[in-house]
Coordinates of C-alpha atoms in Angstrom, one line a residue:
F1 CA 40.6 44.0 31.3
A2 CA 39.0 47.4 30.6
N3 CA 35.9 45.7 29.1
L4 CA 35.6 43.0 31.9
A5 CA 32.7 44.8 33.5
H6 CA 30.8 44.9 30.2
I7 CA 31.5 41.2 29.6
K8 CA 30.1 40.3 33.0
R9 CA 27.0 42.4 32.4
F10 CA 26.5 40.8 29.0
K11 CA 26.8 37.3 30.5
K12 CA 24.1 38.1 33.1
I13 CA 21.8 39.3 30.3
V14 CA 22.3 36.1 28.3
V15 CA 21.6 34.0 31.4
K16 CA 18.4 35.9 32.1
I17 CA 17.3 35.5 28.4
L18 CA 18.0 31.7 28.6
L19 CA 16.1 31.4 31.9
A20 CA 13.2 33.3 30.4
L21 CA 13.1 31.1 27.3
L22 CA 13.3 28.0 29.5
L23 CA 10.4 29.3 31.6
I24 CA 8.3 29.9 28.5
L25 CA 9.0 26.4 27.3
V26 CA 8.0 24.9 30.6
V27 CA 4.8 27.0 30.8
T28 CA 3.9 26.2 27.2
S29 CA 4.4 22.5 27.8
I30 CA 2.2 22.6 30.8
L31 CA -0.4 24.7 29.0
F32 CA -0.5 22.3 26.0
S33 CA -0.9 19.3 28.3
I34 CA -4.3 20.6 29.6
P35 CA -7.2 18.6 27.9
A36 CA -9.3 21.7 27.3
V37 CA -6.4 23.4 25.5
Q38 CA -5.7 20.3 23.4
T39 CA -9.4 20.1 22.4
R40 CA -9.3 23.8 21.4
L41 CA -6.1 23.2 19.3
G42 CA -7.9 20.3 17.6
K43 CA -10.7 22.7 16.5
V44 CA -8.1 25.2 15.3
A45 CA -6.3 22.5 13.3
T46 CA -9.6 21.2 11.8
N47 CA -10.7 24.7 10.7
Y48 CA -7.3 25.4 9.1
L49 CA -7.3 22.2 7.1
Q50 CA -10.9 22.6 6.0
S51 CA -10.5 26.2 4.9
S52 CA -7.1 25.7 3.2
F53 CA -7.8 22.6 1.2
D54 CA -11.6 22.1 1.2
V55 CA -11.3 18.7 2.9
D56 CA -13.5 17.3 5.7
I57 CA -10.9 16.6 8.4
N58 CA -11.7 16.6 12.1
V59 CA -9.0 16.4 14.8
G60 CA -10.3 15.5 18.3
K61 CA -7.3 16.7 20.3
V62 CA -3.8 18.2 19.6
D63 CA -1.1 17.5 22.1
L64 CA 2.0 19.8 21.9
A65 CA 3.4 18.9 25.3
Y66 CA 6.9 18.7 23.8
I67 CA 7.9 21.5 21.5
G68 CA 8.5 20.0 18.0
D69 CA 6.4 16.9 18.8
V70 CA 2.8 16.8 17.8
K71 CA 0.2 14.1 18.8
L72 CA -3.2 14.1 17.2
K73 CA -6.0 12.0 18.7
E74 CA -9.1 10.8 17.0
V75 CA -8.3 12.0 13.4
F76 CA -11.4 11.5 11.2
I77 CA -11.5 12.3 7.5
R78 CA -14.8 12.0 5.6
D79 CA -15.0 11.4 1.9
H80 CA -17.1 13.4 -0.5
H81 CA -20.2 11.3 0.4
L82 CA -19.5 12.0 4.1
D83 CA -18.6 8.4 4.8
T84 CA -15.4 7.3 6.6
L85 CA -12.3 7.7 4.4
I86 CA -9.6 7.7 7.1
Y87 CA -9.7 7.3 10.8
A88 CA -6.7 7.1 13.2
E89 CA -7.0 6.8 17.0
N90 CA -3.5 8.2 17.5
L91 CA -1.2 10.0 15.1
S92 CA 2.1 11.4 16.4
T93 CA 5.0 13.1 14.7
S94 CA 7.8 15.6 15.0
I95 CA 7.8 18.8 13.0
L96 CA 11.2 19.6 11.4
S97 CA 10.4 23.1 10.2
Y98 CA 7.5 25.3 11.4
R99 CA 8.5 28.0 8.9
N100 CA 7.8 25.7 5.9
I101 CA 4.4 24.8 7.2
L102 CA 3.3 28.3 6.3
K103 CA 4.4 27.5 2.7
N104 CA 2.5 24.3 2.5
K105 CA 5.7 22.3 2.9
L106 CA 5.2 19.9 5.7
A107 CA 8.4 18.2 6.8
F108 CA 8.2 15.6 9.5
G109 CA 10.5 13.2 11.3
Q110 CA 8.8 10.0 12.2
I111 CA 5.0 9.7 11.8
S112 CA 3.4 7.0 13.9
I113 CA -0.2 5.9 13.2
E114 CA -2.1 3.6 15.6
A115 CA -5.5 1.9 15.1
F116 CA -6.3 3.3 11.7
I117 CA -8.8 2.7 9.0
L118 CA -8.5 3.5 5.3
N119 CA -11.7 3.0 3.3
I120 CA -11.2 3.3 -0.5
K121 CA -14.6 3.2 -2.1
T122 CA -15.7 3.9 -5.7
Y123 CA -19.3 5.0 -5.6
K124 CA -22.1 4.1 -8.0
N125 CA -21.8 5.9 -11.4
E126 CA -18.4 7.5 -10.4
E127 CA -15.0 6.9 -12.0
D128 CA -12.6 8.0 -9.3
D129 CA -12.4 6.3 -5.9
A130 CA -12.9 8.4 -2.8
L131 CA -9.1 8.5 -2.0
T132 CA -8.3 9.8 -5.5
V133 CA -11.0 12.5 -5.0
F134 CA -9.4 13.4 -1.7
V135 CA -5.8 13.5 -3.0
D136 CA -6.9 15.7 -5.9
K137 CA -7.8 18.4 -3.3
F138 CA -4.1 19.0 -2.9
D139 CA -3.4 19.2 -6.7
D140 CA -2.8 22.8 -7.6
G141 CA -2.7 22.1 -11.3
T142 CA 1.1 22.5 -11.8
V143 CA 2.6 20.4 -14.5
S144 CA 4.5 17.3 -13.5
D145 CA 8.0 18.7 -14.2
K146 CA 7.6 21.5 -11.8
P147 CA 7.3 21.3 -8.0
S148 CA 3.8 21.3 -6.5
S149 CA 2.8 24.0 -4.1
F150 CA 1.9 21.2 -1.6
L151 CA 4.7 19.0 -0.3
M152 CA 4.6 16.6 2.7
T153 CA 7.6 14.5 3.6
A154 CA 8.4 12.1 6.5
D155 CA 11.7 10.4 7.3
K156 CA 9.8 7.3 8.6
L157 CA 6.3 5.9 8.9
K158 CA 5.3 3.5 11.6
L159 CA 2.0 1.7 11.3
E160 CA 0.2 -0.3 14.0
K161 CA -3.1 -2.2 14.0
G162 CA -4.3 -0.9 10.6
F163 CA -7.2 -1.9 8.3
V164 CA -7.6 -1.0 4.6
A165 CA -10.7 -1.8 2.5
I166 CA -11.1 -1.4 -1.3
S167 CA -14.6 -1.7 -2.9
D168 CA -16.4 -0.6 -6.1
E169 CA -20.2 -0.2 -6.2
N170 CA -20.1 -0.3 -10.0
I171 CA -19.1 -4.0 -10.1
E172 CA -21.9 -6.4 -9.4
N173 CA -21.4 -9.2 -6.8
E174 CA -17.9 -7.9 -6.1
N175 CA -16.3 -9.0 -2.8
P176 CA -14.5 -6.0 -1.3
L177 CA -10.7 -6.4 -1.0
Y178 CA -9.4 -5.7 2.5
F179 CA -6.2 -5.9 4.5
D180 CA -6.3 -6.4 8.2
E181 CA -3.8 -6.4 11.1
I182 CA -1.5 -4.1 9.2
N183 CA 1.8 -3.5 11.1
G184 CA 5.2 -2.3 9.8
S185 CA 7.3 0.6 8.8
A186 CA 8.3 2.7 5.8
T187 CA 10.9 5.3 5.0
N188 CA 11.2 8.4 2.7
F189 CA 7.4 9.1 2.6
K190 CA 6.6 11.9 0.2
V191 CA 3.4 13.5 -1.1
A192 CA 4.0 16.1 -3.8
G193 CA 0.6 17.3 -5.0
P194 CA -1.2 14.2 -6.3
N195 CA 2.0 12.1 -6.4
V196 CA 3.0 9.7 -3.6
S197 CA 6.2 7.7 -3.1
V198 CA 7.4 5.6 -0.1
E199 CA 9.8 2.8 0.6
I200 CA 7.9 0.1 2.4
R201 CA 9.9 -2.0 4.8
A202 CA 8.8 -5.1 6.7
M203 CA 5.1 -4.7 6.6
S204 CA 2.8 -7.5 7.6
F205 CA -1.0 -8.0 7.2
V206 CA -3.8 -10.5 6.6
E207 CA -5.6 -10.2 3.3
N208 CA -9.3 -11.0 2.8
H209 CA -8.7 -14.6 1.7
G210 CA -7.1 -15.2 5.1
L211 CA -3.5 -15.3 3.7
K212 CA -1.0 -14.0 6.2
V213 CA 1.8 -11.9 4.7
E214 CA 4.6 -11.9 7.2
S215 CA 6.7 -9.4 5.4
L216 CA 6.3 -7.0 2.4
S217 CA 9.0 -4.6 1.1
S218 CA 8.7 -2.4 -1.9
D219 CA 9.7 1.0 -3.4
F220 CA 6.2 2.3 -4.2
T221 CA 5.3 5.3 -6.5
F222 CA 1.8 6.5 -7.4
T223 CA 1.0 9.2 -10.0
K224 CA -2.0 10.0 -12.2
S225 CA -0.7 7.8 -15.0
F226 CA 1.3 5.0 -13.4
M227 CA 1.9 3.0 -10.2
I228 CA 5.2 1.2 -9.6
F229 CA 6.2 -1.5 -7.1
E230 CA 10.0 -1.8 -7.5
N231 CA 12.3 -4.2 -5.6
T232 CA 9.2 -5.9 -4.2
E233 CA 9.8 -8.8 -1.8
L234 CA 6.7 -10.6 -0.4
N235 CA 7.0 -13.4 2.2
T236 CA 4.5 -15.7 3.8
K237 CA 5.2 -18.7 6.1
S238 CA 5.8 -20.9 3.1
S239 CA 6.2 -18.7 0.0
K240 CA 8.5 -15.9 -1.3
I241 CA 8.2 -13.7 -4.4
L242 CA 10.8 -11.2 -5.8
A243 CA 9.4 -8.9 -8.5
D244 CA 9.1 -5.5 -10.2
I245 CA 5.6 -4.4 -11.1
K246 CA 4.3 -1.4 -13.0
F247 CA 0.7 -0.4 -13.8
T248 CA -0.1 2.2 -16.4
Y249 CA -3.5 3.8 -17.0
D250 CA -5.6 6.8 -17.8
R251 CA -7.6 8.0 -14.8
E252 CA -10.9 6.8 -16.3
D253 CA -9.5 3.2 -16.5
F254 CA -10.0 2.8 -12.8
S255 CA -13.7 2.4 -13.5
D256 CA -12.9 -1.1 -15.0
F257 CA -9.5 -1.9 -13.5
N258 CA -9.4 -5.6 -14.4
N259 CA -10.0 -4.9 -18.1
L260 CA -8.5 -1.5 -18.8
V261 CA -5.4 -1.1 -16.6
F262 CA -2.2 -2.4 -18.3
F263 CA 0.6 -3.9 -16.2
N264 CA 4.1 -5.4 -16.6
A265 CA 5.7 -7.6 -14.0
N266 CA 9.2 -9.0 -13.9
V267 CA 9.0 -12.0 -11.6
K268 CA 12.7 -12.6 -10.8
Q269 CA 12.2 -15.4 -8.4
A270 CA 9.1 -17.0 -6.9
D271 CA 8.8 -19.9 -4.5
V272 CA 5.0 -20.4 -4.1
S273 CA 3.4 -23.1 -2.0
L274 CA 0.2 -24.7 -3.1
L275 CA -1.0 -24.2 0.4
D276 CA -1.0 -20.5 -0.1
L277 CA -2.6 -20.8 -3.6
R278 CA -5.5 -22.7 -1.9
S279 CA -6.5 -19.4 -0.2
F280 CA -7.5 -18.1 -3.7
Y281 CA -8.5 -21.3 -5.5
K282 CA -9.7 -24.3 -3.4
E283 CA -9.1 -26.8 -6.2
F284 CA -5.3 -26.7 -5.6
G285 CA -3.7 -29.4 -3.5
T286 CA -1.3 -28.7 -0.6
N287 CA 1.8 -30.9 -1.1
D288 CA 4.0 -29.1 -3.5
V289 CA 6.0 -25.8 -4.0
L290 CA 6.3 -24.0 -7.4
H291 CA 9.6 -22.4 -8.2
F292 CA 9.5 -20.1 -11.2
S293 CA 10.5 -16.9 -13.0
T294 CA 8.6 -15.1 -15.8
L295 CA 7.8 -11.8 -17.6
I296 CA 4.1 -10.9 -17.3
S297 CA 2.3 -8.3 -19.5
G298 CA -1.3 -7.4 -20.3
K299 CA -4.4 -6.7 -18.3
L300 CA -5.6 -8.6 -15.3
N301 CA -8.3 -10.3 -17.4
D302 CA -6.0 -10.9 -20.4
F303 CA -2.3 -11.3 -19.6
V304 CA 0.6 -13.4 -21.0
M305 CA 3.3 -15.1 -19.0
N306 CA 6.3 -15.0 -21.3
D307 CA 9.2 -17.3 -21.0
L308 CA 7.8 -19.1 -17.9
Q309 CA 10.5 -21.3 -16.3
L310 CA 8.8 -23.4 -13.7
K311 CA 9.9 -26.5 -11.7
T312 CA 8.2 -27.9 -8.6
D313 CA 9.5 -29.8 -5.6
K314 CA 7.8 -32.9 -7.1
N315 CA 9.9 -32.4 -10.2
A316 CA 7.2 -31.3 -12.6
I317 CA 8.4 -28.9 -15.3
I318 CA 6.6 -26.1 -17.3
Q319 CA 8.5 -24.0 -19.9
G320 CA 6.8 -21.8 -22.4
D321 CA 4.4 -18.9 -22.9
L322 CA 0.9 -18.9 -21.4
N323 CA -2.1 -16.6 -22.1
F324 CA -4.8 -16.4 -19.4
K325 CA -8.2 -14.7 -20.0
N326 CA -11.0 -13.8 -17.5
V327 CA -9.1 -14.9 -14.4
F328 CA -10.9 -12.4 -12.3
N329 CA -14.2 -12.5 -14.2
Q330 CA -14.6 -16.2 -14.8
E331 CA -18.3 -15.8 -15.5
N332 CA -17.3 -14.4 -18.9
G333 CA -15.5 -17.7 -19.8
F334 CA -12.1 -18.5 -18.4
S335 CA -9.5 -19.8 -20.8
M336 CA -5.8 -20.6 -20.9
N337 CA -3.8 -21.0 -24.0
G338 CA -0.3 -22.4 -23.7
N339 CA 2.6 -22.7 -26.1
F340 CA 4.7 -25.2 -24.2
K341 CA 8.3 -25.9 -25.0
N342 CA 8.3 -28.5 -22.2
L343 CA 5.4 -29.8 -20.0
T344 CA 6.7 -32.7 -17.9
S345 CA 4.6 -34.4 -15.2
D346 CA 2.9 -37.7 -14.3
Y347 CA -0.5 -38.9 -13.2
N348 CA 0.3 -38.8 -9.5
H349 CA 1.6 -35.3 -9.6
L350 CA -1.5 -34.0 -11.5
K351 CA -3.6 -35.5 -8.7
I352 CA -1.5 -33.7 -6.1
V353 CA -1.6 -30.3 -7.9
L354 CA -5.4 -30.4 -8.7
P355 CA -6.8 -33.2 -6.6
E356 CA -10.5 -32.2 -7.0
L357 CA -10.4 -31.0 -10.6
L358 CA -8.1 -33.6 -12.2
G359 CA -7.8 -36.2 -9.6
K360 CA -11.4 -37.2 -9.9
T361 CA -11.6 -36.9 -13.7
L362 CA -8.4 -38.4 -15.1
P363 CA -8.9 -42.1 -15.9
T364 CA -6.7 -44.4 -13.9
S365 CA -5.3 -45.9 -17.2
F366 CA -3.5 -42.5 -17.6
E367 CA -1.2 -43.7 -14.8
Q368 CA 0.3 -46.3 -17.2
L369 CA 1.9 -43.5 -19.2
G370 CA 4.3 -42.9 -16.3
R371 CA 6.3 -39.7 -16.5
F372 CA 5.5 -37.8 -19.8
T373 CA 6.7 -34.8 -21.7
L374 CA 4.5 -32.7 -24.0
S375 CA 5.3 -29.7 -26.3
G376 CA 3.2 -27.5 -28.5
N377 CA -0.1 -25.6 -28.2

């Protein structure tokens, strides 16, 4: 009891300190909610990013109304030709460690991005696309087995109302690839120098042929030498694909992706509706579903489907190895060479699968063969 007076005095000091801290938090929250202060913070953030990493990033406003939570409005990133690379109307996140920010280690909780645009363009006479040029700004030159000086992580990504376009000015008459109405989430997002990894979960979008992907999940990794989509599951209203896909390349290969980049795909299970395939090739019919598995290797304009095991709802069968050439550049002469162990179908089914191409050219006398089986080249 001799120290009771000191204990009471200490408790009063602690209470005063806590009240002072609470007052500072309240005042800070009010201050950061003022539009003029938010705009000023946006300029400070813009200047820091531009001076630290030599990138053209502009932030309209920064809202720090809740300590630890950051909301960025009107984020605009220009590429090296001063065209739009990235735009986001709203970007919000929670910062897990302010101390690590000073060490270029950005640790976030959930990152939410609304109404965003990503424009990945390869300009005339250039090998690298604009996004690659931008990501390279964060590459400090450290070798791959050592940690990069720049690290950004997020526990979760939430995407709403997104648009992504991919185009290459070095390819004549190319139709840009784009994905619209992007919505979904991802976990364990990580950017370590030029390397990116993320676990995509339940993402939906509409691609430029009008095909609606209702759900896409994949463990994605991107580096300077390879790109992996593991445990990939893609669902549309009438199709489903389970696969592991890996692309390997040298950086200069991106200048002619279809002919230079090598890929391997293990299609574990695919249930593909002809209705979906019509989005890419109008000659297909609509009234059948293809069920198959295969190992695919090669380049997009010269690949082999090894050990194809295919059966359709209409009971057609294809088993064997198929080599496809110039699928994406048919002006160079499309060809398909098949070594079939079993090709089983009938006249009526061929008319269903390719009604315009085969249905109008096969002689009706072919129907007299009934159900047939072929093997060989």
